[in-house]
XYZ file of C-alpha atoms in Angstrom:
41
model
C 9.288 62.540 -46.727
C 11.720 61.288 -49.354
C 14.761 61.527 -46.494
C 12.090 58.946 -44.398
C 11.487 56.603 -47.193
C 15.744 56.556 -47.357
C 16.160 55.749 -44.372
C 13.152 53.172 -43.983
C 14.873 51.115 -47.163
C 18.643 51.599 -45.544
C 17.373 49.767 -42.336
C 15.366 47.025 -44.063
C 18.179 46.372 -46.868
C 21.377 47.376 -45.331
C 20.966 46.516 -41.604
C 24.826 46.398 -41.129
C 25.919 49.479 -42.314
C 23.167 51.446 -40.184
C 23.949 53.627 -37.570
C 22.136 52.684 -34.359
C 23.096 55.512 -32.000
C 21.775 58.009 -35.306
C 18.628 55.472 -35.472
C 18.280 55.934 -31.403
C 18.601 59.311 -31.419
C 16.284 60.048 -34.231
C 13.657 57.964 -32.369
C 14.297 60.121 -28.911
C 13.763 63.184 -30.977
C 10.832 62.198 -33.038
C 8.918 59.844 -31.031
C 7.212 62.519 -28.663
C 5.888 64.584 -31.634
C 5.015 61.419 -33.564
C 2.359 60.153 -30.282
C 1.206 63.832 -30.402
C 0.451 63.972 -34.019
C -1.384 60.250 -33.663
C -3.142 61.087 -30.251
C -5.183 63.731 -32.802
C -6.623 61.044 -34.362
């Protein structure tokens, strides 16, 4: 969870230092898993 918080802070406050390719790869990798977890509720 700490990593996710750090990533959120970096995205919100340091947008010029954000690696957009890394963000996109993370979204592609984790979006399906997130969708599955959300659908349980």
